[in-house]
Every structure is written in C-alpha cells, then in structure tokens.
CSV table of C-alpha atoms and ligand atoms in Angstrom, one decimal:
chain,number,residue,atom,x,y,z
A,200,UNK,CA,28.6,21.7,3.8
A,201,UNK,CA,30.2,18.9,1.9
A,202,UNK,CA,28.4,15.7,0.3
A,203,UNK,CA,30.6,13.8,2.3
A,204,UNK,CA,29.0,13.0,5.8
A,205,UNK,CA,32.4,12.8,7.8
A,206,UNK,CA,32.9,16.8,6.6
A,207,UNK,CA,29.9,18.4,7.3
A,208,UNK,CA,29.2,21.5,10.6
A,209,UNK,CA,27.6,20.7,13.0
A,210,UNK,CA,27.7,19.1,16.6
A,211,UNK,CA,26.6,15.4,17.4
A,212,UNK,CA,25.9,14.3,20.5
A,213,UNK,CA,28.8,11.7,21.2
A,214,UNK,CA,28.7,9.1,24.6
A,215,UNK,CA,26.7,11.9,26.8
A,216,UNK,CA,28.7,15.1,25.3
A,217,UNK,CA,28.1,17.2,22.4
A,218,UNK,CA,31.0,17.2,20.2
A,219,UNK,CA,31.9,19.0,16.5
A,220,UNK,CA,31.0,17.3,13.7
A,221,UNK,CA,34.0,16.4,12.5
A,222,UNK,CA,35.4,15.1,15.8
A,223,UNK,CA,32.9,12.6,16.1
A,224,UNK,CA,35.2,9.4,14.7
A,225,UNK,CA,36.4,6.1,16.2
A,226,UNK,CA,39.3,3.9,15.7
A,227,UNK,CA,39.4,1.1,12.6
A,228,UNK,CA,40.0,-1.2,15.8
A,229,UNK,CA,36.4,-1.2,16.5
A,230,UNK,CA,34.4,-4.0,16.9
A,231,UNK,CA,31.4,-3.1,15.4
A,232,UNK,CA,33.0,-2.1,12.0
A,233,UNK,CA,34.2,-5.7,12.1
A,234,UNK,CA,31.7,-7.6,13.2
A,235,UNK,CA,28.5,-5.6,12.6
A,236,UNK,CA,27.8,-5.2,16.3
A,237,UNK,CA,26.1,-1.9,15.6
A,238,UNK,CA,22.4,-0.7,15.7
A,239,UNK,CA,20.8,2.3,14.8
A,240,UNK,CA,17.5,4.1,14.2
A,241,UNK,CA,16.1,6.6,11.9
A,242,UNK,CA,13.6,9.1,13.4
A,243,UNK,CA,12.2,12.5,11.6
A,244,UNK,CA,11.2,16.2,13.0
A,245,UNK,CA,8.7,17.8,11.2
A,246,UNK,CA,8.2,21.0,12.1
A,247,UNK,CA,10.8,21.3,14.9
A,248,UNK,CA,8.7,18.7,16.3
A,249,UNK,CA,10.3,14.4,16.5
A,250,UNK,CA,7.7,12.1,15.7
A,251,UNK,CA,7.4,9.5,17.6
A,252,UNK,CA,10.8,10.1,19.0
A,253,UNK,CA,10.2,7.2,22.4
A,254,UNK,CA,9.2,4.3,20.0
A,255,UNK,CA,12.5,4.6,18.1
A,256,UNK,CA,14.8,5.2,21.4
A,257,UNK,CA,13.0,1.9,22.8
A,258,UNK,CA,13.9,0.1,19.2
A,259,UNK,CA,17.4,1.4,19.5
A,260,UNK,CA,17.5,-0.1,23.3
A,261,UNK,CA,15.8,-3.3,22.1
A,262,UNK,CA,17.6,-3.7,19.1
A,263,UNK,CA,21.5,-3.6,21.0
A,264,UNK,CA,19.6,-6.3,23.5
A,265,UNK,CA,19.2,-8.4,20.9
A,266,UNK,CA,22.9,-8.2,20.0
A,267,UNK,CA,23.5,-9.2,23.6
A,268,UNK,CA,24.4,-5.3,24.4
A,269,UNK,CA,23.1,-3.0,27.2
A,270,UNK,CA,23.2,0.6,26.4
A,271,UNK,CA,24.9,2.9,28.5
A,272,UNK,CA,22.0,5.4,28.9
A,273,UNK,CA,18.2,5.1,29.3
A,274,UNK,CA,15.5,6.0,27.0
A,275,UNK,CA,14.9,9.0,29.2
A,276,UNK,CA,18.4,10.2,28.2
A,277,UNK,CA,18.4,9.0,25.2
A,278,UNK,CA,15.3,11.2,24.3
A,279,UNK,CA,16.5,14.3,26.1
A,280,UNK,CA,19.9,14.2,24.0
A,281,UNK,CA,17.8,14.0,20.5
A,282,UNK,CA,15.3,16.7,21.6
A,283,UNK,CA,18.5,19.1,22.9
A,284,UNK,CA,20.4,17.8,19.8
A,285,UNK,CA,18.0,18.8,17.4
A,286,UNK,CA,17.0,22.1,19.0
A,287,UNK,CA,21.3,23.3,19.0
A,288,UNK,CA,20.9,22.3,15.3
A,289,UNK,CA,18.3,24.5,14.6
A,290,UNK,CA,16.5,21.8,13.0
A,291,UNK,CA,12.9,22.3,11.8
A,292,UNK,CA,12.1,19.6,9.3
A,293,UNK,CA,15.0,17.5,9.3
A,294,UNK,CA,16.0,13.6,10.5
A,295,UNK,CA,18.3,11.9,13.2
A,296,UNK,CA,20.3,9.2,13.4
A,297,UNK,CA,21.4,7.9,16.8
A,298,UNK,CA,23.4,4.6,16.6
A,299,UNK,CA,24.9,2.2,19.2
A,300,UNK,CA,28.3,0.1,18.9
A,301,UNK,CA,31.0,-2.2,20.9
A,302,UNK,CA,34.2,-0.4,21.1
A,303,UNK,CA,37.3,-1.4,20.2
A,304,UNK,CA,38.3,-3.0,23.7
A,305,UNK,CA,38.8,-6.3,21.5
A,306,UNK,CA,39.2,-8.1,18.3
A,307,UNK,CA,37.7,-11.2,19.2
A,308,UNK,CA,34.3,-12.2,17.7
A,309,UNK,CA,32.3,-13.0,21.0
A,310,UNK,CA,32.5,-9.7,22.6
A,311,UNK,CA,32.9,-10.1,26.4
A,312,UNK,CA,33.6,-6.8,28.3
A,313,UNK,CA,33.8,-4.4,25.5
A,314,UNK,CA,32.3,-0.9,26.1
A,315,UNK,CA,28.7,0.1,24.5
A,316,UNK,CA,28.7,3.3,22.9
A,317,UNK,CA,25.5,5.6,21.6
A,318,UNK,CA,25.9,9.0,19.3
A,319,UNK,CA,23.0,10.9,18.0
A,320,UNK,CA,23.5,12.9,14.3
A,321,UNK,CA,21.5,15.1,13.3
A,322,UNK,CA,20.7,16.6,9.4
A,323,UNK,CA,18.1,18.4,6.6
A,324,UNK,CA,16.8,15.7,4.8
A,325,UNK,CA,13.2,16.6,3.3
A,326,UNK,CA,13.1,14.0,0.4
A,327,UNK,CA,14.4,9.5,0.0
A,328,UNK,CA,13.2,9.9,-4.0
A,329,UNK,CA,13.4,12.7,-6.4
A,330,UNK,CA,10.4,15.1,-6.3
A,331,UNK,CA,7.6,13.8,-8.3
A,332,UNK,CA,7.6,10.5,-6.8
A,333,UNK,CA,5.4,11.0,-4.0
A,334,UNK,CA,2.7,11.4,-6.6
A,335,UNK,CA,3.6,8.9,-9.6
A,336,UNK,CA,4.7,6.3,-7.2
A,337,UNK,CA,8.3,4.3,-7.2
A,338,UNK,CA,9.7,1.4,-9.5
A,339,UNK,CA,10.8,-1.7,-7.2
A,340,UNK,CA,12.5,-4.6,-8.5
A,341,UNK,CA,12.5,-8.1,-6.9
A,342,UNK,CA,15.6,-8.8,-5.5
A,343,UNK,CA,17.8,-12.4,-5.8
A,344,UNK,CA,18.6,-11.5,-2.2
A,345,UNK,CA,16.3,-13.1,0.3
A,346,UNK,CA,15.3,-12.4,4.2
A,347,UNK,CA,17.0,-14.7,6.3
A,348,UNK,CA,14.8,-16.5,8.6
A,349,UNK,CA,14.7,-16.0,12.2
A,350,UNK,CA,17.1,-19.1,13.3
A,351,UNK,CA,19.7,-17.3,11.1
A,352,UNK,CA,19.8,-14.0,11.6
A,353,UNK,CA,18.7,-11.1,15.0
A,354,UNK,CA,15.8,-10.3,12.8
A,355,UNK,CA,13.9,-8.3,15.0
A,356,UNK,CA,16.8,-6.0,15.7
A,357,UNK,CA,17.7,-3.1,13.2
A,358,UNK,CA,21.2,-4.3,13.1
A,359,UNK,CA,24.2,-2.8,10.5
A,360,UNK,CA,24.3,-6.8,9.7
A,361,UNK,CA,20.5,-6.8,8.1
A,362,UNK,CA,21.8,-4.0,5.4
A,363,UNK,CA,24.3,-5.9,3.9
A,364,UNK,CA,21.6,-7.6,2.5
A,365,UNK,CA,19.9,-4.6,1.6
A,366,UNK,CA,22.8,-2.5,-0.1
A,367,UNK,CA,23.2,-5.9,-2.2
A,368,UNK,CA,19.8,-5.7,-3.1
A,369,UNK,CA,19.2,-1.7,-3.9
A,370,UNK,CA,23.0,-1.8,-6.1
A,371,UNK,CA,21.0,-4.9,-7.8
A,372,UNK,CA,17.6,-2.7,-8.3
A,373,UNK,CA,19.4,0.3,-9.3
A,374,UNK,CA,21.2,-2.0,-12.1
A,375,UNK,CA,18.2,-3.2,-13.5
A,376,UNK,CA,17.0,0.6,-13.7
A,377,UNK,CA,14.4,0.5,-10.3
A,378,UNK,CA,14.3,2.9,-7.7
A,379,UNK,CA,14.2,0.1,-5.1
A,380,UNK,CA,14.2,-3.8,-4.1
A,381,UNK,CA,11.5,-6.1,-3.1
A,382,UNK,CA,12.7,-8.9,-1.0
A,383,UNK,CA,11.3,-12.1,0.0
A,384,UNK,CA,11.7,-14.2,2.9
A,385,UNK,CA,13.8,-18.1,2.6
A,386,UNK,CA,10.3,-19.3,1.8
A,387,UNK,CA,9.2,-17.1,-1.7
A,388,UNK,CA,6.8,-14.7,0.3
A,389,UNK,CA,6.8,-11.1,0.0
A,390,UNK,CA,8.5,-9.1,3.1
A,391,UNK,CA,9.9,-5.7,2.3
A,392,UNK,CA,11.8,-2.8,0.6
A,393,UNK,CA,15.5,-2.5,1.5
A,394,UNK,CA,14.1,0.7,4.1
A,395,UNK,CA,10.4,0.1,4.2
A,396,UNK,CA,7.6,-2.4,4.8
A,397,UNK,CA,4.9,-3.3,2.1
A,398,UNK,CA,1.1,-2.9,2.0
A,399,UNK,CA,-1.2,-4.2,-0.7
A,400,UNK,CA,-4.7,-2.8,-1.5
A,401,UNK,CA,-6.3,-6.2,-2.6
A,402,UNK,CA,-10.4,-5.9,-3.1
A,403,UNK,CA,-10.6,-2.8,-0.8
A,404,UNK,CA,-9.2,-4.1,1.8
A,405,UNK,CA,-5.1,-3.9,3.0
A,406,UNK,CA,-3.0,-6.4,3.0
A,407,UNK,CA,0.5,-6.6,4.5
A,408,UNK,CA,3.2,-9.8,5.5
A,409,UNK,CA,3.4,-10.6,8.9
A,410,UNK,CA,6.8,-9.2,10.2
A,411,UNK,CA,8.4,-12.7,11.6
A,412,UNK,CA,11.9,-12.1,9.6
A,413,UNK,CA,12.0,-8.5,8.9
A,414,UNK,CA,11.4,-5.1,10.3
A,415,UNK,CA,8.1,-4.3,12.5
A,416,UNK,CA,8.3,-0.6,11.2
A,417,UNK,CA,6.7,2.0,13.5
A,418,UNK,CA,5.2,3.6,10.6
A,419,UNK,CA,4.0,0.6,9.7
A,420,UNK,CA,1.9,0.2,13.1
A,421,UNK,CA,1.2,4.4,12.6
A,422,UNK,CA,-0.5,3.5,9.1
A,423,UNK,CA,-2.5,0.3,10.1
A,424,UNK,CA,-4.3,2.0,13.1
A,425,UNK,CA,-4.7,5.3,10.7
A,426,UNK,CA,-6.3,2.3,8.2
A,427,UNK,CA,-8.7,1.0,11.0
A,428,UNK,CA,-9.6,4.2,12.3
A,429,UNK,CA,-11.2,5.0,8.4
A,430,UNK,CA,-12.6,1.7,8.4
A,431,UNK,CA,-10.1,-0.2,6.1
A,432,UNK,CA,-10.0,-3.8,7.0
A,433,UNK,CA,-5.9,-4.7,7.4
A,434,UNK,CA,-5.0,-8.3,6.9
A,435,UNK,CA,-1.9,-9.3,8.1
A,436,UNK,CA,-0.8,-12.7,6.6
A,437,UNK,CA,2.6,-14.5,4.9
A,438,UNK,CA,1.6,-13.4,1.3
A,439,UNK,CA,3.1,-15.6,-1.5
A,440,UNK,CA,5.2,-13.4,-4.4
A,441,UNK,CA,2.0,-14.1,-7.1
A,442,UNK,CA,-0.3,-12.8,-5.2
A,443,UNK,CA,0.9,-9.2,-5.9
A,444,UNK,CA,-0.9,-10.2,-9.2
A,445,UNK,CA,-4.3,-9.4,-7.4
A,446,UNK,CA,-3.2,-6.2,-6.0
A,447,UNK,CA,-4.2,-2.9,-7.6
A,448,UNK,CA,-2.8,-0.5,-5.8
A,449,UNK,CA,1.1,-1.4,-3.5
A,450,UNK,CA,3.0,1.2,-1.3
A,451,UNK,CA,5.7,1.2,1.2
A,452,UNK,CA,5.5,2.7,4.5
A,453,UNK,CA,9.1,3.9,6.7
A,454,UNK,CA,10.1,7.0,8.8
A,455,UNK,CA,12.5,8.0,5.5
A,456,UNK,CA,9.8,7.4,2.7
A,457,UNK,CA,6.6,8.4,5.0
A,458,UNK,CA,3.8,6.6,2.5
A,459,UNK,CA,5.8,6.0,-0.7
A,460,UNK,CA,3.5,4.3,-3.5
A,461,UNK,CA,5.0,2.1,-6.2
A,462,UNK,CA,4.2,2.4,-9.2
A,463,UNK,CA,6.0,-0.7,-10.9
A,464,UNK,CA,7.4,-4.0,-9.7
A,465,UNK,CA,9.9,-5.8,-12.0
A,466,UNK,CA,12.7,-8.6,-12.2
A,467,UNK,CA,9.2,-11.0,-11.4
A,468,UNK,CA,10.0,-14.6,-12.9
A,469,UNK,CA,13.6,-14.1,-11.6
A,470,UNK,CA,13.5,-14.0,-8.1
A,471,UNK,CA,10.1,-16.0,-8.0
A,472,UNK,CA,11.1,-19.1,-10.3
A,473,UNK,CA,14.1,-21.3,-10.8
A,474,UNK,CA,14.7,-20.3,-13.7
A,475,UNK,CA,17.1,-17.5,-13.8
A,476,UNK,CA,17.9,-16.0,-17.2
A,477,UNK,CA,14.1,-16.2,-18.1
A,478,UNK,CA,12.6,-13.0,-19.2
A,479,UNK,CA,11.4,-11.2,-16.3
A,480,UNK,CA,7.8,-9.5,-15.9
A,481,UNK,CA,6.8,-6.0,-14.6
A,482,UNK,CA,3.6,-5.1,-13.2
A,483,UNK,CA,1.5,-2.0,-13.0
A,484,UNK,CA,-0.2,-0.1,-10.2
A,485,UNK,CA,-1.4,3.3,-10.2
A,486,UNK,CA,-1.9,5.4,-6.7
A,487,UNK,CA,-5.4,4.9,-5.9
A,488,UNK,CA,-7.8,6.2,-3.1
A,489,UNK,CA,-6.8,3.8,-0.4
A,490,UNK,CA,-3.0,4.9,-1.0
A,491,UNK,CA,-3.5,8.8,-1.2
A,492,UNK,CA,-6.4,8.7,1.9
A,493,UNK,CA,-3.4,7.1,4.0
A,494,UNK,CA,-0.5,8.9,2.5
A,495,UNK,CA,-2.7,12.2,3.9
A,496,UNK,CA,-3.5,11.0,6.6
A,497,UNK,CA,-0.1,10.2,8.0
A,498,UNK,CA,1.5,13.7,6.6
A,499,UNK,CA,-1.0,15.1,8.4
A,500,UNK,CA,-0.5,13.3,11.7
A,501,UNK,CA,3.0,13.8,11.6
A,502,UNK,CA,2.6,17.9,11.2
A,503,UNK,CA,-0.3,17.3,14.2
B,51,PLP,C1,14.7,-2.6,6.6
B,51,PLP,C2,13.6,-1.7,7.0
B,51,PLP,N1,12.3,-2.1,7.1
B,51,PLP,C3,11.4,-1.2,7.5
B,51,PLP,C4,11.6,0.1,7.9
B,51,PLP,C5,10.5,0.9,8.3
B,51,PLP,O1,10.6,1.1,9.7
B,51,PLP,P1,10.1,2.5,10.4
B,51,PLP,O2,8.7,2.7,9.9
B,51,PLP,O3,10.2,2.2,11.8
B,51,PLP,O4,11.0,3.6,9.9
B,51,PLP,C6,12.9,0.5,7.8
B,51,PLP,C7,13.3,1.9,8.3
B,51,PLP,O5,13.8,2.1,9.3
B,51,PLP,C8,14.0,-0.4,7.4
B,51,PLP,O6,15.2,0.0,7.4
C-alpha cells in the first residue's frame, strides 16, 4: 500500500457496487470538482464496530439537501453498504469516508438534472496527531481566515466548499509552527478547529460557541451529554476571542481527533486586532480533570 490514496488495495463501495480500489475514479468533467458540489462524512469503527454510523449517513443526506441534491439511496442503504464495506475490508479499528457529488452531466454552475452520486472508502487510520499528543495536548494557532456567516455560505452542510477555508487555515498554522487553526466567525468570536469543534473549561464549568456558522459535530453532542451525565454544567454561548484568556483548560472534540486537548493557542493579537504585523501572543493550558474525565469517557463509550 502506497501513501498515495488513488493507489492503494482495496474495494470501495461505488453508486450501489463494490468496485477495486483503483477503479473507483470519475472524469475531470465533473461538476463537483468544479463547483464544490460535493459532501462527505467522516465516521470511525472501533473495534469492528461503527460508531454512530446513522447520525453521519443522516448528515451526509442532509448535508447534499442543503446543496439542493437528493441522494440516490436511503440511509437504510447507505448504512448497509458501510457495515458490508467495512466487514469485506477486514476492518477492526479503522475510519470511512462515504462522499456524495453531481456528475459530470454539465458544466454549467446551476446544476439542473445532473446525476447524484455516493461512494463509501474505507481505511486504518488509528491516530490525526503524532503519538504523544493525546496526553500533552495540541498547539492551535488563530487563523486570518474567518467563518462565513450563514447568509454567505451552506453552513450547516459539511460541504468540500467549507475546506477551502480550512486547508488555507491549517497550511497558515503549520507555517507559524502549530499543529492546527482556530477560526473565528465574521464577528471575532471563537468557532472551531479546521476538523473539530471547541470546548472551554471556564470556572468548572464547560463552555462551547453556539454552532450557527459552523459544524454541529456529533461528537460534539456525544461529549456534552457525557458532560451532563457527570454533572458538568455546559454553556453554550457566542464566546468573544479574549475570553479564551479565562479558560484553563481548551480541547477539541471530532470523529478524527476523538477528545484532542490543546495545549497552546498562538497568532492571538493577529487574528483578534487590526493590527496585523503586531507581535502575536500564545497562551497556555495544561490537560486538566474536566478534559481527561471526558476524554475517558468518550474512548470508553466508543469501545462500549
Ligand atoms: C469543520 C469540522 N468541524 C467539526 C467537526 C467535528 O464533527 P464530528 O464530531 O461530527 O466529526 C468536523 C469533523 O467532521 C469538521 O470537519
């Protein structure tokens, strides 16, 4: 098996059939390739087991109606092609990728008539960060790239268009020497990471942005009812970029990065203030008890 994802064995469940790996391609004619219409999920087994496998399948279904597309399959099939797909993998711990596009049926930006299409992939992939991180938490950096609001942009769909934004930002982090972005919304509060949502332990208590411009991440919802059901009060609320001042202890939450803590935020004055060029600050967090009582708590729920 090859780095490259286009070379790799396999099969991968393609419009109903389950085709080779390396037969799975479409033409450069394709709508979606040039016009983003594309949407796709994330979902990971543990333990030969898919967590949460319906939530994601309705997301994928939601997500194309938001792009104005029906799928060509329900969620029943849907599901029943990841379960068979990742059982003919042999997959035991693992992750899948299904993904919905137009065709190539025309080159015109309104879309009328093209075809919707669906393929599942299917792969080993145990770890987002290098080993180590889970425990010492992840370096984020705030991002000049900002959440479109909702009048500009299908922001409750996860659309291919959204991570434009997102590869912009994480090429931008990695530059400045962080594992990841922060990103805030068109009006300077906090929203996300480019593949996660964001939680701050403020006084005890957990704190997250309201999702009106970003992701509502089904981990996300997993990890606030595993926060109510130890008592943690969650506050959900638009949270201003200087407020993360006040936190002491921030992680991010996604199927990929499970409960992922961060350890330092940089790039601060730059993406807060108008004043680019200024010196930017980095803050501090450590791991602490609320982070590592949820961070078991979900690896435990997703191995129950
Ligand atoms: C932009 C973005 N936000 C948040 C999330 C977290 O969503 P989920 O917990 O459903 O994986 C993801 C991951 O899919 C994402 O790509």
């Amino acid at each position: 098996m090859t780095g490259d994802f286009a070379h790799r064995e396999g099969v991968i469940w393609l419009d109903g059939e389950f085709v080779r790996w390396q037969d799975a391609t479409l033409h450069v004619l394709t709508h979606a390739l040039h016009y983003a219409s594309s949407v796709f999920e994330g979902i990971r087994v543990y333990g030969s087991k898919i967590f949460r496998l319906t939530e994601h399948t309705e997301r994928l279904v939601a997500s194309a109606a938001e792009l104005g597309c029906v799928l060509p399959f329900t969620v029943p099939e849907l599901d029943r092609a990841a379960s068979e797909l990742a059982a003919r993998n042999g997959m035991v711990d693992g992750y899948l990728r299904p993904v919905a596009w137009r065709g190539s049926e025309t080159m015109g930006i309104g879309a009328p008539g093209t075809s919707a299409h669906v393929a599942i992939a299917a792969w080993e992939w145990p770890e987002v960060f290098e080993p180590g991180a889970k425990l010492d938490g992840i370096s984020l950096h705030v991002s000049r790239w900002r959440r479109p609001p909702p009048e500009c942009a299908p922001v409750r769909a996860k659309g291919a268009g959204q991570y434009a934004i997102g590869t912009l930002a994480r090429n931008e982090a990695e530059a400045a020497g962080a594992q990841d972005a922060l990103l805030l919304d068109h009006r300077g509060h906090l929203t996300e990471a480019t593949g996660a949502n964001l939680f701050l332990v403020v006084d005890g208590e957990l704190h997250t942005p309201v999702p009106d411009c970003f992701l509502d991440g089904i981990t996300r919802r997993v990890v606030i009812g595993l926060a109510r059901s130890y008592g943690i009060r969650v506050v959900e609320r638009h949270i201003p970029v200087g407020e993360l001042e006040s936190a002491s202890e921030v992680f991010l939450t996604g199927t990929a990065y499970e409960v992922q803590p961060v350890r330092s935020i940089g790039g601060l004055t730059h993406a807060s203030a108008s004043r680019p060029g200024e010196v930017t600050r980095t803050l501090a967090f450590r791991p602490g008890e609320v982070t590592r009582t949820l961070a078991d708590a979900y690896a435990k729920l997703v191995r129950s």
